[in-house]
mmCIF file of C-alpha atoms in Angstrom:
data_model
loop_
_atom_site.group_PDB
_atom_site.id
_atom_site.type_symbol
_atom_site.label_atom_id
_atom_site.label_comp_id
_atom_site.label_asym_id
_atom_site.label_seq_id
_atom_site.Cartn_x
_atom_site.Cartn_y
_atom_site.Cartn_z
ATOM 1 C CA UNK A 1 16.593 -11.958 -4.029
ATOM 2 C CA UNK A 2 13.708 -10.368 -6.257
ATOM 3 C CA UNK A 3 12.671 -6.244 -5.529
ATOM 4 C CA UNK A 4 10.809 -3.789 -5.985
ATOM 5 C CA UNK A 5 12.152 0.124 -6.407
ATOM 6 C CA UNK A 6 10.169 2.455 -6.452
ATOM 7 C CA UNK A 7 10.546 6.162 -7.254
ATOM 8 C CA UNK A 8 9.870 9.386 -6.385
ATOM 9 C CA UNK A 9 9.207 8.341 -1.931
ATOM 10 C CA UNK A 10 7.590 11.692 -1.681
ATOM 11 C CA UNK A 11 5.207 13.611 -4.895
ATOM 12 C CA UNK A 12 3.978 16.965 -4.457
ATOM 13 C CA UNK A 13 1.741 18.497 -7.650
ATOM 14 C CA UNK A 14 -0.839 20.981 -7.660
ATOM 15 C CA UNK A 15 -4.454 20.507 -8.866
ATOM 16 C CA UNK A 16 -5.078 19.625 -12.259
ATOM 17 C CA UNK A 17 -1.578 18.410 -12.937
ATOM 18 C CA UNK A 18 -0.453 15.534 -14.151
ATOM 19 C CA UNK A 19 1.514 12.519 -11.335
ATOM 20 C CA UNK A 20 3.374 9.940 -12.672
ATOM 21 C CA UNK A 21 4.961 6.995 -10.240
ATOM 22 C CA UNK A 22 7.819 4.979 -11.278
ATOM 23 C CA UNK A 23 8.351 1.195 -10.244
ATOM 24 C CA UNK A 24 11.988 -1.277 -11.598
ATOM 25 C CA UNK A 25 11.335 -4.789 -10.867
ATOM 26 C CA UNK A 26 13.893 -7.309 -11.146
ATOM 27 C CA UNK A 27 11.998 -10.354 -10.913
ATOM 28 C CA UNK A 28 11.715 -11.289 -15.128
ATOM 29 C CA UNK A 29 9.187 -14.285 -13.769
ATOM 30 C CA UNK A 30 6.748 -11.297 -12.835
ATOM 31 C CA UNK A 31 3.255 -10.927 -14.373
ATOM 32 C CA UNK A 32 0.843 -9.596 -12.618
ATOM 33 C CA UNK A 33 1.609 -5.209 -11.392
ATOM 34 C CA UNK A 34 -1.380 -3.887 -9.578
ATOM 35 C CA UNK A 35 -0.928 -0.398 -8.126
ATOM 36 C CA UNK A 36 -2.722 -0.081 -4.231
ATOM 37 C CA UNK A 37 -4.083 3.516 -3.468
ATOM 38 C CA UNK A 38 -3.191 3.449 1.210
ATOM 39 C CA UNK A 39 -5.432 6.853 2.290
ATOM 40 C CA UNK A 40 -4.509 7.152 6.161
ATOM 41 C CA UNK A 41 -5.631 4.982 8.850
ATOM 42 C CA UNK A 42 -7.193 2.740 6.486
ATOM 43 C CA UNK A 43 -5.162 -0.363 4.778
ATOM 44 C CA UNK A 44 -4.362 -0.148 0.547
ATOM 45 C CA UNK A 45 -7.155 -0.953 -1.764
ATOM 46 C CA UNK A 46 -6.359 -1.835 -5.527
ATOM 47 C CA UNK A 47 -7.094 0.960 -7.751
ATOM 48 C CA UNK A 48 -5.688 -0.238 -11.262
ATOM 49 C CA UNK A 49 -3.423 -3.680 -12.326
ATOM 50 C CA UNK A 50 -1.811 -4.926 -15.085
ATOM 51 C CA UNK A 51 -0.780 -8.247 -16.789
ATOM 52 C CA UNK A 52 2.281 -8.990 -18.581
ATOM 53 C CA UNK A 53 0.698 -9.601 -21.842
ATOM 54 C CA UNK A 54 -0.622 -6.563 -21.707
ATOM 55 C CA UNK A 55 1.709 -2.420 -22.476
ATOM 56 C CA UNK A 56 -0.898 -0.440 -21.540
ATOM 57 C CA UNK A 57 -4.076 -0.892 -19.207
ATOM 58 C CA UNK A 58 -6.350 3.056 -18.543
ATOM 59 C CA UNK A 59 -8.907 4.011 -16.406
ATOM 60 C CA UNK A 60 -10.796 7.493 -16.776
ATOM 61 C CA UNK A 61 -7.687 9.634 -14.786
ATOM 62 C CA UNK A 62 -5.073 6.732 -13.890
ATOM 63 C CA UNK A 63 -3.256 4.638 -16.552
ATOM 64 C CA UNK A 64 -0.670 2.265 -16.181
ATOM 65 C CA UNK A 65 1.735 1.017 -18.412
ATOM 66 C CA UNK A 66 4.449 -1.455 -18.581
ATOM 67 C CA UNK A 67 7.425 -1.921 -20.154
ATOM 68 C CA UNK A 68 8.561 -5.908 -20.173
ATOM 69 C CA UNK A 69 11.889 -5.663 -21.650
ATOM 70 C CA UNK A 70 13.180 -3.243 -19.203
ATOM 71 C CA UNK A 71 11.186 -4.525 -16.850
ATOM 72 C CA UNK A 72 9.552 -1.058 -15.189
ATOM 73 C CA UNK A 73 6.153 -0.130 -14.981
ATOM 74 C CA UNK A 74 4.752 3.135 -14.090
ATOM 75 C CA UNK A 75 1.260 5.207 -12.653
ATOM 76 C CA UNK A 76 -0.189 7.961 -14.168
ATOM 77 C CA UNK A 77 -2.539 10.111 -12.820
ATOM 78 C CA UNK A 78 -4.592 13.167 -15.267
ATOM 79 C CA UNK A 79 -6.399 16.375 -13.672
ATOM 80 C CA UNK A 80 -5.145 15.509 -10.231
ATOM 81 C CA UNK A 81 -7.506 15.934 -7.147
ATOM 82 C CA UNK A 82 -6.816 16.916 -3.598
ATOM 83 C CA UNK A 83 -9.102 13.577 -2.762
ATOM 84 C CA UNK A 84 -5.599 11.898 -4.563
ATOM 85 C CA UNK A 85 -3.608 13.197 -1.820
ATOM 86 C CA UNK A 86 -2.285 9.672 -0.749
ATOM 87 C CA UNK A 87 0.361 7.390 -0.626
ATOM 88 C CA UNK A 88 0.775 5.159 -3.538
ATOM 89 C CA UNK A 89 2.382 1.342 -3.770
ATOM 90 C CA UNK A 90 3.609 -0.110 -6.991
ATOM 91 C CA UNK A 91 3.532 -4.654 -6.869
ATOM 92 C CA UNK A 92 5.191 -7.448 -8.431
ATOM 93 C CA UNK A 93 3.977 -10.688 -8.127
ATOM 94 C CA UNK A 94 4.836 -13.812 -10.303
ATOM 95 C CA UNK A 95 3.831 -17.850 -9.958
ATOM 96 C CA UNK A 96 5.004 -18.094 -7.358
ATOM 97 C CA UNK A 97 2.759 -16.057 -5.198
ATOM 98 C CA UNK A 98 5.097 -14.338 -3.561
ATOM 99 C CA UNK A 99 4.382 -10.783 -3.735
ATOM 100 C CA UNK A 100 7.134 -8.036 -3.704
ATOM 101 C CA UNK A 101 6.232 -4.191 -2.665
ATOM 102 C CA UNK A 102 7.461 -1.049 -3.449
ATOM 103 C CA UNK A 103 8.679 1.504 -0.534
ATOM 104 C CA UNK A 104 5.551 3.992 -1.709
ATOM 105 C CA UNK A 105 5.443 7.054 -2.997
ATOM 106 C CA UNK A 106 3.928 9.899 -1.183
ATOM 107 C CA UNK A 107 1.622 12.504 -3.278
ATOM 108 C CA UNK A 108 0.432 15.939 -2.283
ATOM 109 C CA UNK A 109 -1.982 17.097 -4.407
ATOM 110 C CA UNK A 110 -2.020 21.095 -3.341
ATOM 111 C CA UNK A 111 -5.830 22.675 -4.084
ATOM 112 C CA UNK B 1 -20.182 -6.874 3.037
ATOM 113 C CA UNK B 2 -17.130 -8.376 1.765
ATOM 114 C CA UNK B 3 -14.636 -7.493 3.964
ATOM 115 C CA UNK B 4 -11.264 -8.335 5.727
ATOM 116 C CA UNK B 5 -11.151 -8.423 9.597
ATOM 117 C CA UNK B 6 -8.290 -8.084 11.829
ATOM 118 C CA UNK B 7 -8.107 -7.946 15.445
ATOM 119 C CA UNK B 8 -6.746 -6.102 17.701
ATOM 120 C CA UNK B 9 -6.444 -3.068 15.674
ATOM 121 C CA UNK B 10 -4.151 -1.514 18.076
ATOM 122 C CA UNK B 11 -1.896 -3.578 20.735
ATOM 123 C CA UNK B 12 1.184 -2.702 23.014
ATOM 124 C CA UNK B 13 3.028 -5.287 25.101
ATOM 125 C CA UNK B 14 6.224 -6.037 26.135
ATOM 126 C CA UNK B 15 9.160 -8.210 25.154
ATOM 127 C CA UNK B 16 8.497 -11.312 25.741
ATOM 128 C CA UNK B 17 4.908 -11.704 25.760
ATOM 129 C CA UNK B 18 3.449 -14.063 22.856
ATOM 130 C CA UNK B 19 0.965 -12.638 20.906
ATOM 131 C CA UNK B 20 -1.968 -13.545 18.420
ATOM 132 C CA UNK B 21 -3.079 -10.853 15.622
ATOM 133 C CA UNK B 22 -6.622 -12.409 13.821
ATOM 134 C CA UNK B 23 -6.785 -12.378 10.512
ATOM 135 C CA UNK B 24 -10.594 -13.863 8.813
ATOM 136 C CA UNK B 25 -12.149 -13.154 5.022
ATOM 137 C CA UNK B 26 -15.644 -14.003 3.971
ATOM 138 C CA UNK B 27 -15.195 -13.871 0.347
ATOM 139 C CA UNK B 28 -14.098 -17.419 0.112
ATOM 140 C CA UNK B 29 -10.657 -16.481 -0.953
ATOM 141 C CA UNK B 30 -7.899 -19.174 -0.720
ATOM 142 C CA UNK B 31 -4.976 -16.715 -0.741
ATOM 143 C CA UNK B 32 -4.419 -15.370 2.799
ATOM 144 C CA UNK B 33 -0.958 -13.129 3.254
ATOM 145 C CA UNK B 34 0.648 -10.987 6.221
ATOM 146 C CA UNK B 35 2.837 -7.807 5.553
ATOM 147 C CA UNK B 36 4.180 -5.468 7.750
ATOM 148 C CA UNK B 37 4.674 -2.258 7.286
ATOM 149 C CA UNK B 38 7.304 0.548 8.302
ATOM 150 C CA UNK B 39 8.221 3.679 7.140
ATOM 151 C CA UNK B 40 10.917 4.048 3.831
ATOM 152 C CA UNK B 41 10.310 0.543 3.963
ATOM 153 C CA UNK B 42 7.080 -0.281 2.502
ATOM 154 C CA UNK B 43 4.896 -3.466 2.890
ATOM 155 C CA UNK B 44 7.182 -7.001 3.116
ATOM 156 C CA UNK B 45 5.470 -10.218 2.438
ATOM 157 C CA UNK B 46 5.984 -12.128 6.122
ATOM 158 C CA UNK B 47 3.987 -15.149 5.673
ATOM 159 C CA UNK B 48 1.477 -16.840 3.380
ATOM 160 C CA UNK B 49 -1.087 -19.139 2.706
ATOM 161 C CA UNK B 50 -2.742 -20.826 -0.566
ATOM 162 C CA UNK B 51 -4.987 -22.957 1.220
ATOM 163 C CA UNK B 52 -5.610 -24.763 3.709
ATOM 164 C CA UNK B 53 -2.863 -26.435 5.689
ATOM 165 C CA UNK B 54 -0.449 -24.482 3.130
ATOM 166 C CA UNK B 55 1.654 -21.752 4.155
ATOM 167 C CA UNK B 56 4.902 -20.127 3.067
ATOM 168 C CA UNK B 57 7.247 -17.915 4.192
ATOM 169 C CA UNK B 58 7.345 -14.210 2.620
ATOM 170 C CA UNK B 59 10.577 -11.788 2.977
ATOM 171 C CA UNK B 60 10.232 -11.358 6.455
ATOM 172 C CA UNK B 61 9.707 -14.278 8.158
ATOM 173 C CA UNK B 62 11.624 -14.411 10.693
ATOM 174 C CA UNK B 63 9.846 -14.157 13.986
ATOM 175 C CA UNK B 64 6.909 -14.945 13.053
ATOM 176 C CA UNK B 65 4.309 -18.289 12.946
ATOM 177 C CA UNK B 66 0.871 -18.627 11.072
ATOM 178 C CA UNK B 67 -1.711 -21.038 10.407
ATOM 179 C CA UNK B 68 -3.954 -21.932 8.354
ATOM 180 C CA UNK B 69 -6.561 -24.543 9.777
ATOM 181 C CA UNK B 70 -10.283 -23.474 8.653
ATOM 182 C CA UNK B 71 -9.926 -21.133 4.199
ATOM 183 C CA UNK B 72 -11.293 -18.063 6.535
ATOM 184 C CA UNK B 73 -8.553 -17.445 9.133
ATOM 185 C CA UNK B 74 -4.927 -16.810 8.705
ATOM 186 C CA UNK B 75 -3.315 -15.736 12.543
ATOM 187 C CA UNK B 76 -0.374 -13.959 12.995
ATOM 188 C CA UNK B 77 1.809 -15.117 16.414
ATOM 189 C CA UNK B 78 4.512 -14.058 17.814
ATOM 190 C CA UNK B 79 5.714 -16.266 19.975
ATOM 191 C CA UNK B 80 8.617 -13.857 21.976
ATOM 192 C CA UNK B 81 8.124 -10.125 20.722
ATOM 193 C CA UNK B 82 10.670 -7.999 20.265
ATOM 194 C CA UNK B 83 10.450 -4.700 19.847
ATOM 195 C CA UNK B 84 11.946 -4.640 16.214
ATOM 196 C CA UNK B 85 8.446 -6.849 15.249
ATOM 197 C CA UNK B 86 6.927 -2.978 16.214
ATOM 198 C CA UNK B 87 4.849 -2.011 13.753
ATOM 199 C CA UNK B 88 1.799 -1.941 11.190
ATOM 200 C CA UNK B 89 0.441 -5.336 10.096
ATOM 201 C CA UNK B 90 -1.842 -6.102 7.470
ATOM 202 C CA UNK B 91 -4.090 -8.972 6.656
ATOM 203 C CA UNK B 92 -4.651 -9.363 2.837
ATOM 204 C CA UNK B 93 -6.647 -12.419 0.889
ATOM 205 C CA UNK B 94 -7.467 -12.619 -3.108
ATOM 206 C CA UNK B 95 -8.521 -15.683 -5.033
ATOM 207 C CA UNK B 96 -5.604 -17.251 -6.937
ATOM 208 C CA UNK B 97 -6.746 -17.343 -11.111
ATOM 209 C CA UNK B 98 -4.891 -20.317 -12.820
ATOM 210 C CA UNK B 99 -2.452 -19.987 -10.749
ATOM 211 C CA UNK B 100 -1.834 -16.169 -10.628
ATOM 212 C CA UNK B 101 -2.353 -13.575 -7.067
ATOM 213 C CA UNK B 102 -5.268 -11.740 -7.944
ATOM 214 C CA UNK B 103 -6.719 -7.860 -6.288
ATOM 215 C CA UNK B 104 -5.209 -8.454 -2.451
ATOM 216 C CA UNK B 105 -8.243 -6.912 -0.061
ATOM 217 C CA UNK B 106 -6.189 -5.793 2.733
ATOM 218 C CA UNK B 107 -7.994 -5.574 6.755
ATOM 219 C CA UNK B 108 -7.533 -2.011 8.479
ATOM 220 C CA UNK B 109 -4.478 -2.953 9.819
ATOM 221 C CA UNK B 110 -3.408 -3.445 13.465
ATOM 222 C CA UNK B 111 -0.701 -1.537 14.855
ATOM 223 C CA UNK B 112 1.505 -3.346 17.209
ATOM 224 C CA UNK B 113 4.233 -1.569 19.632
ATOM 225 C CA UNK B 114 6.973 -3.602 21.695
ATOM 226 C CA UNK B 115 8.116 -2.423 24.593
#
């Protein structure tokens, strides 16, 4: 079946450094790729998303890139801050309305 | 305030005792979905609904039932819970634009323990 692989599972960076999380998807029909941030004790919240007709999208310190040929997409966080510490999930969905999530990346930003 | 609410937030029960987790959204979203979150496995979709009376299985539907009689509500039913259904459950909703899923809004989660 369809799946989304996410790496790394844990990432520790120094405050001010950049963090990169990568995901690979299997369903070539996937056309929507959101990234969610989950803080402790809360539900996931969308931080950025990208559709298949776009290669890159940026929102302040956060950017996402998509390579449809290779079926992978990445989240880039620059100038990390302690409040960026959380679990991040990538996901992929297609016109079937199913959404497949990656296993998550726990990001630690050390002050 | 636009939100997705779930009840209860915490539940400890015993094997075989039927339970229902309610989910309600006030954003007039067509699409609603249930996920379970387990360590190392991320979020796995249980069931989803594209609109009233329209539901479909996600990746892990075994042991669960859902219904969508009203647009705002999407309850998750465990007819005979088992310990392997111990998990953190999230309900989510969103608009569907031109047949596509958009940003999903998640509820606060329900932590279920089945003894």
